[in-house]
CSV table of C-alpha atoms in Angstrom, one decimal:
chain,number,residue,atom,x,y,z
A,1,UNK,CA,-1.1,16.2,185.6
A,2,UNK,CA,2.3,15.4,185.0
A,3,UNK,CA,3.2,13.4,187.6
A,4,UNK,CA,7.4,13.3,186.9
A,5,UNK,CA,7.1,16.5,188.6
A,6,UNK,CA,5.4,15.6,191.6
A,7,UNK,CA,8.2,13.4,192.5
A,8,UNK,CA,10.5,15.8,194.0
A,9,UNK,CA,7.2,16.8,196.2
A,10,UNK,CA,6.7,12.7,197.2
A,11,UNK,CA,10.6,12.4,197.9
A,12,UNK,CA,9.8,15.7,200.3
A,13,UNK,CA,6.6,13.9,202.1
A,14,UNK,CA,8.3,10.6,202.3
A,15,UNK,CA,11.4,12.2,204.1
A,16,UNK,CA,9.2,13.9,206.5
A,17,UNK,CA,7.1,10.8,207.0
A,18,UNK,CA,10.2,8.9,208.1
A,19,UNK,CA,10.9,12.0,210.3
A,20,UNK,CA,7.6,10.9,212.4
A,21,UNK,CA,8.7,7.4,212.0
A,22,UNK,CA,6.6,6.2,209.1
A,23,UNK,CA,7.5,5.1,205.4
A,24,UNK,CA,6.8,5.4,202.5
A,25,UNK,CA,6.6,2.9,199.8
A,26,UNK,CA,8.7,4.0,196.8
A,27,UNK,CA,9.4,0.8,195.3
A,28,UNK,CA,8.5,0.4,191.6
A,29,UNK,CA,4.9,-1.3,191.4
A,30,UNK,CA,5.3,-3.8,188.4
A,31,UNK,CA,5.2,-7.0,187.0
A,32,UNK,CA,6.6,-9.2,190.0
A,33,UNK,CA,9.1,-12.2,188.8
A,34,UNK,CA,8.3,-15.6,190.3
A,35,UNK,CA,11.3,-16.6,192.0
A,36,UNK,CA,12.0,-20.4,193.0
A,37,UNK,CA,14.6,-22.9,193.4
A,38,UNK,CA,17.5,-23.5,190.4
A,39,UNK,CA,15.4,-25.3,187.3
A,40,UNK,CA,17.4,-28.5,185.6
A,41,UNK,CA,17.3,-28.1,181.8
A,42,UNK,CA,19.0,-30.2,179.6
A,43,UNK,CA,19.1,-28.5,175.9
A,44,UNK,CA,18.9,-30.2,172.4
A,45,UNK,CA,22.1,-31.6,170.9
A,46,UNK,CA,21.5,-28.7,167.8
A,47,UNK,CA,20.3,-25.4,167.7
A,48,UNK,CA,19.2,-23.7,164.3
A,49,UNK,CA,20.0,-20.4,164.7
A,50,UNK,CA,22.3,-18.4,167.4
A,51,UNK,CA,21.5,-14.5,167.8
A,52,UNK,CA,24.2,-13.0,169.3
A,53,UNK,CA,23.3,-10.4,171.8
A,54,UNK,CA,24.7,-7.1,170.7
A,55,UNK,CA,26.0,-5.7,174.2
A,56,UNK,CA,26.4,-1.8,172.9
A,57,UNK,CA,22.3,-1.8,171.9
A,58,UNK,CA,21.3,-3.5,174.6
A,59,UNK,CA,20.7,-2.5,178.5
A,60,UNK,CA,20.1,-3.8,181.7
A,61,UNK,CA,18.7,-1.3,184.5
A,62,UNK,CA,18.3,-1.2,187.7
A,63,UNK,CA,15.9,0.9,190.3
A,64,UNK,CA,16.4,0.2,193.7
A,65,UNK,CA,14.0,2.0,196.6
A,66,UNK,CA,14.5,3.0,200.0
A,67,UNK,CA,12.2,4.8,202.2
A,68,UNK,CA,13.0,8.6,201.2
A,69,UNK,CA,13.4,7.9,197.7
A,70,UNK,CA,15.5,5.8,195.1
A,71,UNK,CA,18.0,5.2,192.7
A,72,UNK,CA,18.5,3.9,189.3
A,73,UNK,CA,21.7,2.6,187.3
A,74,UNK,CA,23.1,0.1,184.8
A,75,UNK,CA,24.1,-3.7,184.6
A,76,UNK,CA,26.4,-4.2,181.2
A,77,UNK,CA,26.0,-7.5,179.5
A,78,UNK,CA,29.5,-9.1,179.0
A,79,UNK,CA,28.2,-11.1,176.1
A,80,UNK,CA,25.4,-13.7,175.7
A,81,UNK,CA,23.1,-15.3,173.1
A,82,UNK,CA,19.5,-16.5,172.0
A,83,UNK,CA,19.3,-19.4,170.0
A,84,UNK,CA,16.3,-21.6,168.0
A,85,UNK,CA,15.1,-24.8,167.7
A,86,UNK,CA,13.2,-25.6,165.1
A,87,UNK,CA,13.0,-22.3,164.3
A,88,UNK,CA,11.0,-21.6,167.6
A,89,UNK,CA,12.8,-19.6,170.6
A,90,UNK,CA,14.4,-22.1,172.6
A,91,UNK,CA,17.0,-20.7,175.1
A,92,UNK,CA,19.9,-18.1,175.8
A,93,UNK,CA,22.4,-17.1,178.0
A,94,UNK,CA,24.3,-13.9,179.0
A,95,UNK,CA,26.8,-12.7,181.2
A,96,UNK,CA,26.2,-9.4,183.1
A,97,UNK,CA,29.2,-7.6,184.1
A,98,UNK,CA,28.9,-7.4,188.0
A,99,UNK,CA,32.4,-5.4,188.3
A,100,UNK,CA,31.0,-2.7,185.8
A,101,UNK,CA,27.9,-2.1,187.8
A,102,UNK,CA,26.9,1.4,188.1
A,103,UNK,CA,24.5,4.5,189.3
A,104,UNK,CA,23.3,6.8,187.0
A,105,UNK,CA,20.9,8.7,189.1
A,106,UNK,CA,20.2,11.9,187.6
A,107,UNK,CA,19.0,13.4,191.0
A,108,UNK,CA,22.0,13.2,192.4
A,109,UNK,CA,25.3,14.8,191.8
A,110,UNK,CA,28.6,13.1,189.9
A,111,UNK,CA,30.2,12.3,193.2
A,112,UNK,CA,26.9,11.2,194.6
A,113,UNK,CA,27.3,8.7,191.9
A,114,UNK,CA,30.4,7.3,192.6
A,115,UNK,CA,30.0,6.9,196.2
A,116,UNK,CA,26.7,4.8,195.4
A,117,UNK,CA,28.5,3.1,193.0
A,118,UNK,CA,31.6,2.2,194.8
A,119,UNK,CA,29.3,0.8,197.8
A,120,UNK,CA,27.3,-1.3,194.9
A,121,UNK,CA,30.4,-3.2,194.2
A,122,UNK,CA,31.5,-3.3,197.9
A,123,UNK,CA,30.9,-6.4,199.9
A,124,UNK,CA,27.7,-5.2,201.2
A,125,UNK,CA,26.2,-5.8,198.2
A,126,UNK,CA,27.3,-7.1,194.8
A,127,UNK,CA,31.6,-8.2,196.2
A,128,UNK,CA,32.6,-8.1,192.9
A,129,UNK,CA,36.4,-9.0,193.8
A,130,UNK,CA,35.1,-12.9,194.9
A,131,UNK,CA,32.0,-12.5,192.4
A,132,UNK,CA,33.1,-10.4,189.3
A,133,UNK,CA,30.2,-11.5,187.1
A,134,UNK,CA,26.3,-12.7,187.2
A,135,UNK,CA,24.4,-14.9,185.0
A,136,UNK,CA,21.0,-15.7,183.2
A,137,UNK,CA,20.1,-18.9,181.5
A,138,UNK,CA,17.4,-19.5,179.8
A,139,UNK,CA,15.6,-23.1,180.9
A,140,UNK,CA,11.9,-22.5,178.9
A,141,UNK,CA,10.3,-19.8,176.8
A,142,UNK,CA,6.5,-20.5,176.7
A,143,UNK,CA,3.6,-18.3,174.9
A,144,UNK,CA,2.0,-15.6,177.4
A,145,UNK,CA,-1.3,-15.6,178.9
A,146,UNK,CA,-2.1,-12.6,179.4
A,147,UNK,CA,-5.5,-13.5,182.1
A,148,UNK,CA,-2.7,-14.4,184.5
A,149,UNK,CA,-0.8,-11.2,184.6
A,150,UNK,CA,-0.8,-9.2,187.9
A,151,UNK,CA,-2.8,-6.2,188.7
A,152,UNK,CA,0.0,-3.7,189.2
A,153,UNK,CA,-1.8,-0.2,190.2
A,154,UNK,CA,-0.2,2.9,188.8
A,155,UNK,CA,1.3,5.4,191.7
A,156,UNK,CA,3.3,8.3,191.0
A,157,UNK,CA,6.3,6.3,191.6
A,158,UNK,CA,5.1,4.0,189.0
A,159,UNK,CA,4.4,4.9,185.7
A,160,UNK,CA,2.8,2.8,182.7
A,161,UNK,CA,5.7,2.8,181.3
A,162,UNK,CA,7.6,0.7,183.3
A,163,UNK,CA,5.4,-2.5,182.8
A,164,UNK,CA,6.0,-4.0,179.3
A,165,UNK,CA,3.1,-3.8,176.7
A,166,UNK,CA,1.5,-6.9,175.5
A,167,UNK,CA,4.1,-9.2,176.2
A,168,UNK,CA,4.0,-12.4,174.3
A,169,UNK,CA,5.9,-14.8,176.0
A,170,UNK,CA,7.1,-15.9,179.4
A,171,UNK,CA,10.6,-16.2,180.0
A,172,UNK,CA,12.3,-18.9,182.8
A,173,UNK,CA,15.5,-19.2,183.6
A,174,UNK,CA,18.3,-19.3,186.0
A,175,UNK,CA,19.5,-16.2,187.6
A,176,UNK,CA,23.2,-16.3,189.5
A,177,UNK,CA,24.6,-13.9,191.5
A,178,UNK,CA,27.0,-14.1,194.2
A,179,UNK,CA,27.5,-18.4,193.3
A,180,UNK,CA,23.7,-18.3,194.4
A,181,UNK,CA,21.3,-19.7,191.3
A,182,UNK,CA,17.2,-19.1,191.6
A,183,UNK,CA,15.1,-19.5,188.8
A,184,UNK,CA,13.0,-16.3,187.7
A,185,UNK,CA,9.9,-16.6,185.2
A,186,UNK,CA,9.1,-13.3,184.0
A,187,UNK,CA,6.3,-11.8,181.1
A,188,UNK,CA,8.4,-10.3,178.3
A,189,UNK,CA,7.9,-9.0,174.4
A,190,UNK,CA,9.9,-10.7,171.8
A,191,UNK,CA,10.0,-9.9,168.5
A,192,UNK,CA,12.0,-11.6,165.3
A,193,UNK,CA,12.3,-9.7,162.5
A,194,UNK,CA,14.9,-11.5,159.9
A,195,UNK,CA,18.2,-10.8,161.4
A,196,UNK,CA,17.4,-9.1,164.6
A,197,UNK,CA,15.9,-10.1,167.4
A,198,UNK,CA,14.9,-7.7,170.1
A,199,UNK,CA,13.4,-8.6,173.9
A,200,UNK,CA,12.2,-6.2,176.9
A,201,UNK,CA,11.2,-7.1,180.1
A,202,UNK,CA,10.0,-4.8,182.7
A,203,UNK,CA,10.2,-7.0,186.4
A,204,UNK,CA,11.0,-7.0,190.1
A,205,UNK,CA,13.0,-9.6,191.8
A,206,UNK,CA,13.3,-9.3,195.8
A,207,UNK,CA,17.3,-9.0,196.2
A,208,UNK,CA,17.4,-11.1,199.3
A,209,UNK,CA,17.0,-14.4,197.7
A,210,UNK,CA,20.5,-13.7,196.6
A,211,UNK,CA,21.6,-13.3,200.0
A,212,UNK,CA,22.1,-9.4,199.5
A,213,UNK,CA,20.8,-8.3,202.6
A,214,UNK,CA,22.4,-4.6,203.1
A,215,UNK,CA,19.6,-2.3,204.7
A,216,UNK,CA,16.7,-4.4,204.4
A,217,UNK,CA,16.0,-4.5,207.6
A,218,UNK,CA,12.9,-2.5,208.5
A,219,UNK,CA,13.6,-2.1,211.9
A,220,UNK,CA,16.5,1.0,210.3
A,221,UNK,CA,13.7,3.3,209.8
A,222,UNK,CA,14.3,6.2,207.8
A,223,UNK,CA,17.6,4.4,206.5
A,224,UNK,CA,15.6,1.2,205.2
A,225,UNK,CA,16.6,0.1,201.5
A,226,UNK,CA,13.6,-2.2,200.1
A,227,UNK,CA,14.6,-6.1,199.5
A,228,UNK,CA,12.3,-5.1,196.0
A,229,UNK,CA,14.7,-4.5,192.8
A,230,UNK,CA,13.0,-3.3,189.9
A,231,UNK,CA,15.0,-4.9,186.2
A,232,UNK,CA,14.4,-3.7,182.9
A,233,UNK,CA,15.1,-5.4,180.0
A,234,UNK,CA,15.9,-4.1,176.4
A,235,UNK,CA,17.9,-6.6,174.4
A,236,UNK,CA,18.5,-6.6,171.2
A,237,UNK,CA,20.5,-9.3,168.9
A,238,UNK,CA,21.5,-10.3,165.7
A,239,UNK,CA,21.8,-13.5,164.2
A,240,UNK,CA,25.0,-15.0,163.4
C-alpha cells in the first residue's frame, strides 16, 4: 500500500486525537545525531585539495513536527568547502543562510507559506536580524560502522527513504546557530569521483539545544511543535 496517501488520513486521526487530548507522534523516525558540547580541532597547516561546495546543486531541508502534522522547507548554503589531507577527507565548513530560511510545504497554500516562513525568521525561532547566518564545521571525518547504527522503525510518517543508504563515514562537527556551538556526529554517504564530490546525510537534531524553544512545551496540547528537527543533506562540490 502506498502509504504517501494515507497521510492525509493520519493528519485526520492525529487532529482528532488531540481533540480528546492525546498526540500523536509525527516526528520523522531516523538516524538521531549525537549532540554534545563544542569539539576543539585544530587543522593541519596545508590542505591538498579544497572542493568548493556548489550552493545551486546542493540543499539543506528541514521537517519540523507538531502534534497534528508537519512541515518541511529549505536552509540555502551561503557558501562553504570540503577539503583533503593527504588526499583523505579531512574537514569543511559552510555557511547556511539563516535570513533566507524558508517553508515549502506543499500541503499548504502560498500564503500559508509565508506566514510560516515569516514566523521562522521571527524571534521565536531562528531572529535572523541579531543572527542572520548559521554554521557547520567539520572537526573529524572517520569510516562508518555500520553495527552501531540505530534501529529506526519505519511508520507511515517515516519512509525508507529518509534514512541514508549505506553510509560510509561519520561526520563531526560544530553546529552554530543563534551564537550557540554543539557538536553533532552524524552517519553520511560520501563519494569522490575526480572533480566532484557529493555528500547526503539524512539526521535529527533536537532544536532546543540551540535554545529554540517555541512550542515545545508539551503541556500546549494540540498546539505542541516537537523539540525533534529532521535535516537532510545533499551536497555536492567541485574541486577547485
Amino acid at each position: 500500500m502506498n502509504t504517501y496517501r494515507l497521510q492525509p488520513l493520519y493528519t485526520l486521526l492525529c487532529a482528532l486525537l488531540a481533540g480528546f487530548g492525546m498526540a500523536c507522534d509525527t516526528t520523522v523516525k531516523t538516524d538521531e545525531a549525537e549532540v554534545g558540547t563544542a569539539v576543539r580541532h585544530m587543522a593541519p597547516l596545508n590542505t591538498d585539495q579544497i572542493f568548493q561546495i556548489d550552493t545551486a546543486a546542493s540543499s539543506v531541508t528541514w521537517i519540523g513536527a507538531k502534534v497534528t502534522g508537519r512541515h518541511n522547507g529549505l536552509i540555502p548554503i551561503r557558501e562553504g568547502a570540503i577539503t583533503l589531507h593527504n588526499g583523505n577527507l579531512h574537514g569543511g565548513k559552510a555557511i547556511l543562510d539563516m535570513a533566507k530560511v524558508r517553508s515549502e510545504d506543499k500541503s499548504v497554500d502560498e500564503a500559508g507559506n509565508t506566514k510560516l516562513t515569516t514566523h521562522l525568521r521571527s524571534a521565536d525561532f531562528f531572529a535572523i536580524e541579531q543572527y542572520p547566518t548559521a554554521s557547520f564545521v567539520i572537526t573529524s571525518i572517520a569510516p562508518y560502522n555500520m553495527t552501531e547504527r540505530q534501529d529506526a522503525s519505519a511508520t507511515i510518517w517515516n519512509t525508507k527513504q529518509m534514512r541514508i543508504k549505506d553510509p560510509n563515514h561519520r561526520i563531526t562537527g560544530n553546529l552554530t546557530i543563534k551564537d550557540i556551538t554543539k557538536s553533532i556526529s552524524f552517519p553520511a554517504k560520501i563519494e569522490l569521483e575526480d572533480t566532484v564530490l557529493r555528500a547526503k546525510a539524512n539526521f535529527n537534531i533536537n532544536r532546543t539545544h540551540w535554545k529554540i524553544n517555541y512550542g515545545s512545551d508539551q503541556s500546549l496540547g494540540n498546539r505542541t511543535i516537537y523539540p525533534a528537527v529532521n535535516i537532510g543533506l545533499d551536497i555536492v562540490a567541485r574541486r577547485q
